[in-house]
CSV table of C-alpha atoms and ligand atoms in Angstrom, one decimal:
chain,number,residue,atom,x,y,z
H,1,UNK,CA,-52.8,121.1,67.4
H,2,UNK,CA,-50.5,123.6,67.3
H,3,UNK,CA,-51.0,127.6,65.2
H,4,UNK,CA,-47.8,128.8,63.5
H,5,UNK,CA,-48.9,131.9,63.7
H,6,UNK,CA,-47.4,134.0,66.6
H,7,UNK,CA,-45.6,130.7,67.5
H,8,UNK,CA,-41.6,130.7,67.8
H,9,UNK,CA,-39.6,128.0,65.7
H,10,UNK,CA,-36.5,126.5,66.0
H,11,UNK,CA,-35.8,124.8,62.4
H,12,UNK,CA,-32.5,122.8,62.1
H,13,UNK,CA,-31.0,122.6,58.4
H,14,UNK,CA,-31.9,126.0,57.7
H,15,UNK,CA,-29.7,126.6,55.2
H,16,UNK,CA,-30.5,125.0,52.5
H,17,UNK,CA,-33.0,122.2,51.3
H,18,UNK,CA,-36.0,121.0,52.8
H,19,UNK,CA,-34.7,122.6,55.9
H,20,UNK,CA,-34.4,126.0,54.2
H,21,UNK,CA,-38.6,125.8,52.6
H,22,UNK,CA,-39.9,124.8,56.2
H,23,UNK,CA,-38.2,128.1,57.6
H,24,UNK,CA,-39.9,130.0,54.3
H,25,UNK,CA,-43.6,128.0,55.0
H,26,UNK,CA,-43.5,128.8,58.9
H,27,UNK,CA,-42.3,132.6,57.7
H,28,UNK,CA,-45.3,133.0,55.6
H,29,UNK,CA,-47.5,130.8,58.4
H,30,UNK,CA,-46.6,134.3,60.9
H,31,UNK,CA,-44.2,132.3,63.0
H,32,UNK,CA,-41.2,133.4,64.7
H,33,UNK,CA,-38.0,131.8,63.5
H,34,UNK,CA,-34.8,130.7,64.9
H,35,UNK,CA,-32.4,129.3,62.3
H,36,UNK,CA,-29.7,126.6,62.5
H,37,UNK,CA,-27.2,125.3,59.8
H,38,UNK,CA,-23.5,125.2,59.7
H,39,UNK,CA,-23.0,127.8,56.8
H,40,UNK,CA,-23.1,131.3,57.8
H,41,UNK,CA,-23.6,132.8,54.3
H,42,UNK,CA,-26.5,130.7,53.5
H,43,UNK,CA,-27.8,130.6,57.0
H,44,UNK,CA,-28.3,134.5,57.2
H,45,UNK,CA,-29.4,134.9,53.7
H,46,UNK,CA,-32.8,132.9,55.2
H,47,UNK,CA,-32.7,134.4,58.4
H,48,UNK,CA,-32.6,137.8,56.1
H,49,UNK,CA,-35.9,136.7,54.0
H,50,UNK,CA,-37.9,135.4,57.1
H,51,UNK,CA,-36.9,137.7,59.7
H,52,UNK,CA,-35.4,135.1,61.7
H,53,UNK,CA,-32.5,135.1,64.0
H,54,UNK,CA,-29.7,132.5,63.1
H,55,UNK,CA,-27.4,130.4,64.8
H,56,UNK,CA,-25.0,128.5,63.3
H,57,UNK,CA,-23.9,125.1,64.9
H,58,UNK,CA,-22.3,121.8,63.7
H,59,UNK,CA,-24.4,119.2,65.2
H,60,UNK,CA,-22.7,116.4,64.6
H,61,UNK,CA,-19.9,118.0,67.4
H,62,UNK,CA,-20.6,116.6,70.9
H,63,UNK,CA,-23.0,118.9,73.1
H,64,UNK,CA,-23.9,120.9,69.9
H,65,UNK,CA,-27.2,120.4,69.8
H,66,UNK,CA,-27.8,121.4,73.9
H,67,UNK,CA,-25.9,124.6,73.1
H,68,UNK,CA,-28.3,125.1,70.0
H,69,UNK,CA,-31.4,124.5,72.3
H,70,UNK,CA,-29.7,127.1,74.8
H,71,UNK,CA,-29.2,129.4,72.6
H,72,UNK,CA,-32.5,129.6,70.9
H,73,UNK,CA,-34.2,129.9,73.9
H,74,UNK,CA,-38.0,128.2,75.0
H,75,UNK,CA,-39.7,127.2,71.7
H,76,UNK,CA,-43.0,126.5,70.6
H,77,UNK,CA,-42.1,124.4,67.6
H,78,UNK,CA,-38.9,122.4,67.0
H,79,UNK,CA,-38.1,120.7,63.1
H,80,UNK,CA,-34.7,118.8,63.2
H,81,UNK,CA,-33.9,118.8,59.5
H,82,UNK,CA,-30.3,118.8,59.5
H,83,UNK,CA,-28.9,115.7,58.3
H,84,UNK,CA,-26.8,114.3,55.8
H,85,UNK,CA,-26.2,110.8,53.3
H,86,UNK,CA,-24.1,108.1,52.9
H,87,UNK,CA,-23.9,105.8,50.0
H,88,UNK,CA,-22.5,103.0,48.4
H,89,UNK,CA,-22.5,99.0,48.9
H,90,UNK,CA,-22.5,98.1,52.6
H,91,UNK,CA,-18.9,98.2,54.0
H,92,UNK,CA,-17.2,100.5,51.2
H,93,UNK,CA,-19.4,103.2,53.0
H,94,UNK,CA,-17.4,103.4,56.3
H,95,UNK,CA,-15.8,106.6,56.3
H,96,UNK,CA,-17.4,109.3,58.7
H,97,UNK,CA,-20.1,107.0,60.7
H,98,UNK,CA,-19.6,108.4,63.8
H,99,UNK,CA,-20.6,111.9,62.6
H,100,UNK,CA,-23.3,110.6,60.6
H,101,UNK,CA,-24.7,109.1,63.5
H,102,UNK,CA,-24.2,111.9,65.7
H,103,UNK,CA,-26.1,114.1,63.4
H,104,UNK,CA,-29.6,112.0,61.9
H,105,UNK,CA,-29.8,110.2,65.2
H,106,UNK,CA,-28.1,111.8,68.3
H,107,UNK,CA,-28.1,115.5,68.1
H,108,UNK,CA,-32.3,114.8,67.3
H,109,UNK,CA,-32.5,113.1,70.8
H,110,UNK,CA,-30.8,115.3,72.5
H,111,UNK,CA,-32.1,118.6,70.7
H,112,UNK,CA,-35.3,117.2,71.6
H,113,UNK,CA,-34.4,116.3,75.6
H,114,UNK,CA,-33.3,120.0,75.6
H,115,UNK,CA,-36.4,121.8,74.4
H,116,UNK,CA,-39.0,119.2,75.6
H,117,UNK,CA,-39.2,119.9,79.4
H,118,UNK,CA,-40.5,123.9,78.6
H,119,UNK,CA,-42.7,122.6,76.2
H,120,UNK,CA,-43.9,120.0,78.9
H,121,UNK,CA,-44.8,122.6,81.5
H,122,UNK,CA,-46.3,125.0,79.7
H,123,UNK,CA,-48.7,122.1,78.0
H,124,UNK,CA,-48.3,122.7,74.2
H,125,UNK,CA,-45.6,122.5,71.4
H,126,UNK,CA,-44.9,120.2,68.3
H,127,UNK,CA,-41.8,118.8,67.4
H,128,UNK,CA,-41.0,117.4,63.7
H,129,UNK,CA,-38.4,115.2,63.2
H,130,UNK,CA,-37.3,114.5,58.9
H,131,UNK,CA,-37.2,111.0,58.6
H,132,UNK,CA,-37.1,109.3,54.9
H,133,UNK,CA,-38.5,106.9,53.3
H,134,UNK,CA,-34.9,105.0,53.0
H,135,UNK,CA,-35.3,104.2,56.9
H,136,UNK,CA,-38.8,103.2,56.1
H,137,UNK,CA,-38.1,101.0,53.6
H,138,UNK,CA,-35.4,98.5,52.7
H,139,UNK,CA,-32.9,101.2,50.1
H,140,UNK,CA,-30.1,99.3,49.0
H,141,UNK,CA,-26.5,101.3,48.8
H,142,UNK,CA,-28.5,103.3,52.2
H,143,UNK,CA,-27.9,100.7,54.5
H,144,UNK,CA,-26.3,102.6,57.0
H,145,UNK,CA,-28.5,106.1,56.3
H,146,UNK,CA,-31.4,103.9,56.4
H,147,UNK,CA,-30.8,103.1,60.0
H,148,UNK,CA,-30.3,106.5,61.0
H,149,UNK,CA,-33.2,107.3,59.1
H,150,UNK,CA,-35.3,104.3,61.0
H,151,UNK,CA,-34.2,104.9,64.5
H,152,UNK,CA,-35.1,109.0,64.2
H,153,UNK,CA,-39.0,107.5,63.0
H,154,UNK,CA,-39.0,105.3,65.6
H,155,UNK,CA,-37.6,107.5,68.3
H,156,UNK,CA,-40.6,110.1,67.2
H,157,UNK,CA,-43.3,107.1,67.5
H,158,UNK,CA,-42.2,105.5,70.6
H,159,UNK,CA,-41.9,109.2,72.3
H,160,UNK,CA,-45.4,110.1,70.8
H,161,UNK,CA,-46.8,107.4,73.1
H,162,UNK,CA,-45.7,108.8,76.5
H,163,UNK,CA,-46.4,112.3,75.2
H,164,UNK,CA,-50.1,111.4,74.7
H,165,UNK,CA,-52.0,113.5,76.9
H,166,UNK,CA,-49.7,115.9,77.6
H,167,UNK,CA,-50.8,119.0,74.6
H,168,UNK,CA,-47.2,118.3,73.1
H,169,UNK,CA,-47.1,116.7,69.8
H,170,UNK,CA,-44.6,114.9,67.9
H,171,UNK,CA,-44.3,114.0,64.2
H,172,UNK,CA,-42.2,111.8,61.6
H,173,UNK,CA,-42.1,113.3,58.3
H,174,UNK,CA,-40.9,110.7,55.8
H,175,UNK,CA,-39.7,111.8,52.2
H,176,UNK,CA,-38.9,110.1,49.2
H,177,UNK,CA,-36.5,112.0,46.8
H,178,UNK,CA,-36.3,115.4,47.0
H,179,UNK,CA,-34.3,117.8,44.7
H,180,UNK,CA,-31.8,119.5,46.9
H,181,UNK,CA,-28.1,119.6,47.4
H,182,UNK,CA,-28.3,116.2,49.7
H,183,UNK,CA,-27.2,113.9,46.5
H,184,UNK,CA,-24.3,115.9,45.3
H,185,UNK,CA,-22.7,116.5,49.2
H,186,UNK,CA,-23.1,112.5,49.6
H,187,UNK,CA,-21.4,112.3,46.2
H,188,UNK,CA,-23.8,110.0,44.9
H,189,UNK,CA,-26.8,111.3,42.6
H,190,UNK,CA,-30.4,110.0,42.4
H,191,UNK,CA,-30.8,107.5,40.0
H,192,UNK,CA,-34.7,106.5,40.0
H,193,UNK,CA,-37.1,107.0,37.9
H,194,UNK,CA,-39.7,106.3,40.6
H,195,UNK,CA,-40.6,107.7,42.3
H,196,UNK,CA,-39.7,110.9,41.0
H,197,UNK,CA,-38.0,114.0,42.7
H,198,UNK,CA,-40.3,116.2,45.2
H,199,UNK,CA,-39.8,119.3,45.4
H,200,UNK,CA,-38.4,120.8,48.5
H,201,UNK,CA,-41.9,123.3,49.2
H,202,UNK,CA,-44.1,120.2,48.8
H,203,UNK,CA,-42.2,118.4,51.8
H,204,UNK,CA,-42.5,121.9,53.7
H,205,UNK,CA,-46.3,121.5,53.2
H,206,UNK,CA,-46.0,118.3,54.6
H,207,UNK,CA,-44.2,119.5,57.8
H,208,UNK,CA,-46.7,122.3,58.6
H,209,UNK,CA,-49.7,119.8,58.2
H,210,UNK,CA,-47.9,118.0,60.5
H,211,UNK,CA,-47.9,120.9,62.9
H,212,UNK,CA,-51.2,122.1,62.5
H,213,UNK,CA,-53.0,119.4,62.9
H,214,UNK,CA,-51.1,117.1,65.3
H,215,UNK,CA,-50.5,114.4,62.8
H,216,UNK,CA,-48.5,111.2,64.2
H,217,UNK,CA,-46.4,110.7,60.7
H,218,UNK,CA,-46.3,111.8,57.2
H,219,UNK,CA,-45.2,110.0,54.2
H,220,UNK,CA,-44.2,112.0,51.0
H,221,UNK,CA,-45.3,111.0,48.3
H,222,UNK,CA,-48.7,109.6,49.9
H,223,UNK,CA,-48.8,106.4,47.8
H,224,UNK,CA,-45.9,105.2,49.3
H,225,UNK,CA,-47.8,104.2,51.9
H,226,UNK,CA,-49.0,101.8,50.2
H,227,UNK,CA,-45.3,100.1,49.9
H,228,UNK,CA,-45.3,100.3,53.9
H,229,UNK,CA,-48.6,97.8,53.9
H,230,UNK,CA,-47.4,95.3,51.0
H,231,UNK,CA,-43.9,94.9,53.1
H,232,UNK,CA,-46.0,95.1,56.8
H,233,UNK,CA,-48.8,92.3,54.8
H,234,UNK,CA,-46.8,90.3,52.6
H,235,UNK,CA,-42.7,90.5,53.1
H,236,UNK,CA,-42.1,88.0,50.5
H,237,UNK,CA,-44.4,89.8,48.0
H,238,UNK,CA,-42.2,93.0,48.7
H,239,UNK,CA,-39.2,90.9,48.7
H,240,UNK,CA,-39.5,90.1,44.8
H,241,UNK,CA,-41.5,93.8,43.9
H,242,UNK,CA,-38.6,95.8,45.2
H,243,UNK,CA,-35.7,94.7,43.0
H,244,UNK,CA,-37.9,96.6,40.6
H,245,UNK,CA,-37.7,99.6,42.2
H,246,UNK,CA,-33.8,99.2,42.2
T,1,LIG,N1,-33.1,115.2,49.8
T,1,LIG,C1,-33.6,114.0,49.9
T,1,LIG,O1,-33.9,113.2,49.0
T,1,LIG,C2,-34.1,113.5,51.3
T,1,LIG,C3,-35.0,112.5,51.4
T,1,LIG,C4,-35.5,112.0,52.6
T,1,LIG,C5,-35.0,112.6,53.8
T,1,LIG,N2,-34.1,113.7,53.7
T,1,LIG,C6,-33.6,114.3,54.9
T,1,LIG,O2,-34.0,115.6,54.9
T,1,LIG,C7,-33.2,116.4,55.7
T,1,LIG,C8,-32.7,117.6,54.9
T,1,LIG,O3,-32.0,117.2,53.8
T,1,LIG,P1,-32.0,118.1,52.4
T,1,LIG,O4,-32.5,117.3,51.4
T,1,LIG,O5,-32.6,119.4,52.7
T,1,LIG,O6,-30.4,118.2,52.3
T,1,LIG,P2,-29.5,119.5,52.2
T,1,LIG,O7,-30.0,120.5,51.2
T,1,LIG,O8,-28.1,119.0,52.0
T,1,LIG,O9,-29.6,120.2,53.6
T,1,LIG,C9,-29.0,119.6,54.7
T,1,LIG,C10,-29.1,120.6,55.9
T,1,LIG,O10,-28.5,119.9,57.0
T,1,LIG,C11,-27.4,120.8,57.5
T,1,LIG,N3,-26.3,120.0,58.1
T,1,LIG,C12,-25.6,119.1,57.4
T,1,LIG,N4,-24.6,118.6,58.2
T,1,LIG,C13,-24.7,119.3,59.4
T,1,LIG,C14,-24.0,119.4,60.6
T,1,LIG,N5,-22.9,118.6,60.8
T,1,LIG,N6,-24.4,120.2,61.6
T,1,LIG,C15,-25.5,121.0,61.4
T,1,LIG,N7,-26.2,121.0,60.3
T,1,LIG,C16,-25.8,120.2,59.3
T,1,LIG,C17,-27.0,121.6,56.3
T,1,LIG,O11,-26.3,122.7,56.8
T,1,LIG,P3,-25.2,123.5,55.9
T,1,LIG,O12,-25.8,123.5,54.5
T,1,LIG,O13,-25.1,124.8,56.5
T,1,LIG,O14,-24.0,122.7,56.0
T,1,LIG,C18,-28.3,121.8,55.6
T,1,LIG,O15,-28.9,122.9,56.2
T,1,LIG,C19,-32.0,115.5,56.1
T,1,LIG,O16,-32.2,115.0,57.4
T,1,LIG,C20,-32.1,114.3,55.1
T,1,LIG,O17,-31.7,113.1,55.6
T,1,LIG,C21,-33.7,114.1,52.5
């Protein structure tokens, strides 16, 4: 269990999105906020409303995210938001993999190596890494974000096992939808009508329960879960079910 309060944050994505409400929620929570995003403007106009200190970085460059952690210093809590999309039918979705890869997946690892042996020592600290529902479950025209989205979850689950025992947490927070800029800088909209788009805050809420009360992973909505068991239970059953969600 870890208290916001007094604690000091390092929140990746920052500047916008999700990213941009968990900074707000840990602000409001009495925690101590280092900021990370690639645009200045929109970076310090959050630093400016949570008192934070911001540091802008473009983590899907090569040692970016072990400069980030240097920078920012020994943290209490870490939440790698930054991330971005890719859409489209398998194959016509090529351009930019590399960087994609670098940032969901890579710069997570890494940004986590850099700020885990402090929080080792010292016995306490959380980290939350944004996962999505699309590396969850089976999204078509997300093939490749999907995988991104699956090895960052299963990164955070595997690690959670040799953490046990040591007063450091870690988390997956998995969302569905959420009504942010994401869809227009991938270039492709949302287009479902289920499940419908969360807001940003309610995924926040999400990450600080997360926090506070050590929890192994989140899924936003909560009935999705539900989607995990029928695929886990019956694949075949899914199989047919999910064209509908298509
Ligand atoms: N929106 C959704 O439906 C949804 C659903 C499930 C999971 N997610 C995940 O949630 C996370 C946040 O997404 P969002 O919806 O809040 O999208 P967003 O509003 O587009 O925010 C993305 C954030 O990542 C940062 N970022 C992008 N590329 C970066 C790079 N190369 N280096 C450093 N920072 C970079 C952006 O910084 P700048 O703005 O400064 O460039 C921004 O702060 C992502 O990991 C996304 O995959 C989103």
């Amino acid at each position: 269990m870890t208290r916001l309060d007094g604690a000091r944050v390092l929140v990746t994505g920052a500047s916008s999105g999700i990213g941009r409400a968990v900074a707000l929620r840990c602000a409001a929570a009495g925690a101590e906020l280092v900021l990370s995003g690639r645009d200045e403007t929109r970076l310090v106009e959050v630093a400016t409303a949570t008192g934070g200190t911001a540091v802008t970085a473009d983590l899907s460059r090569p040692g970016a995210a072990a400069e980030l952690a240097g920078l920012a210093g020994p943290v209490d809590v870490l939440v790698c938001c930054a991330g971005a999309g890719l859409a489209g039918p398998f194959g016509s979705d090529g351009a930019g993999l590399d960087a994609l890869v670098r940032l969901n997946f890579t710069a997570t690892v890494e940004l986590v190596r850099s700020v885990l042996g402090t929080m080792r020592s010292s016995g306490r600290g959380h980290v939350v890494v944004v996962s999505s529902v699309a590396g969850r479950l089976p999204v078509r025209d997300e093939v490749v974000y999907g995988a991104t989205k699956a090895a960052v979850d299963h990164f955070a689950a595997a690690l959670r096992t040799e953490l046990r025992g040591s007063g450091v947490g870690i988390s997956a927070v998995a969302p569905a939808g959420v009504d942010t800029p994401f869809f227009d800088r991938r270039g492709t909209p949302y287009r479902r009508t289920r499940p419908r788009l969360l807001r940003p805050e309610k995924v926040a809420d999400a990450v600080v329960a997360a926090i506070e009360r050590d929890l192994p992973e989140v899924v936003v909505p909560r009935w999705l879960r539900l989607a995990y068991v029928i695929r886990a239970l019956l694949p075949r059953l899914y199989d047919r079910l999910s064209h509908r969600l298509d």
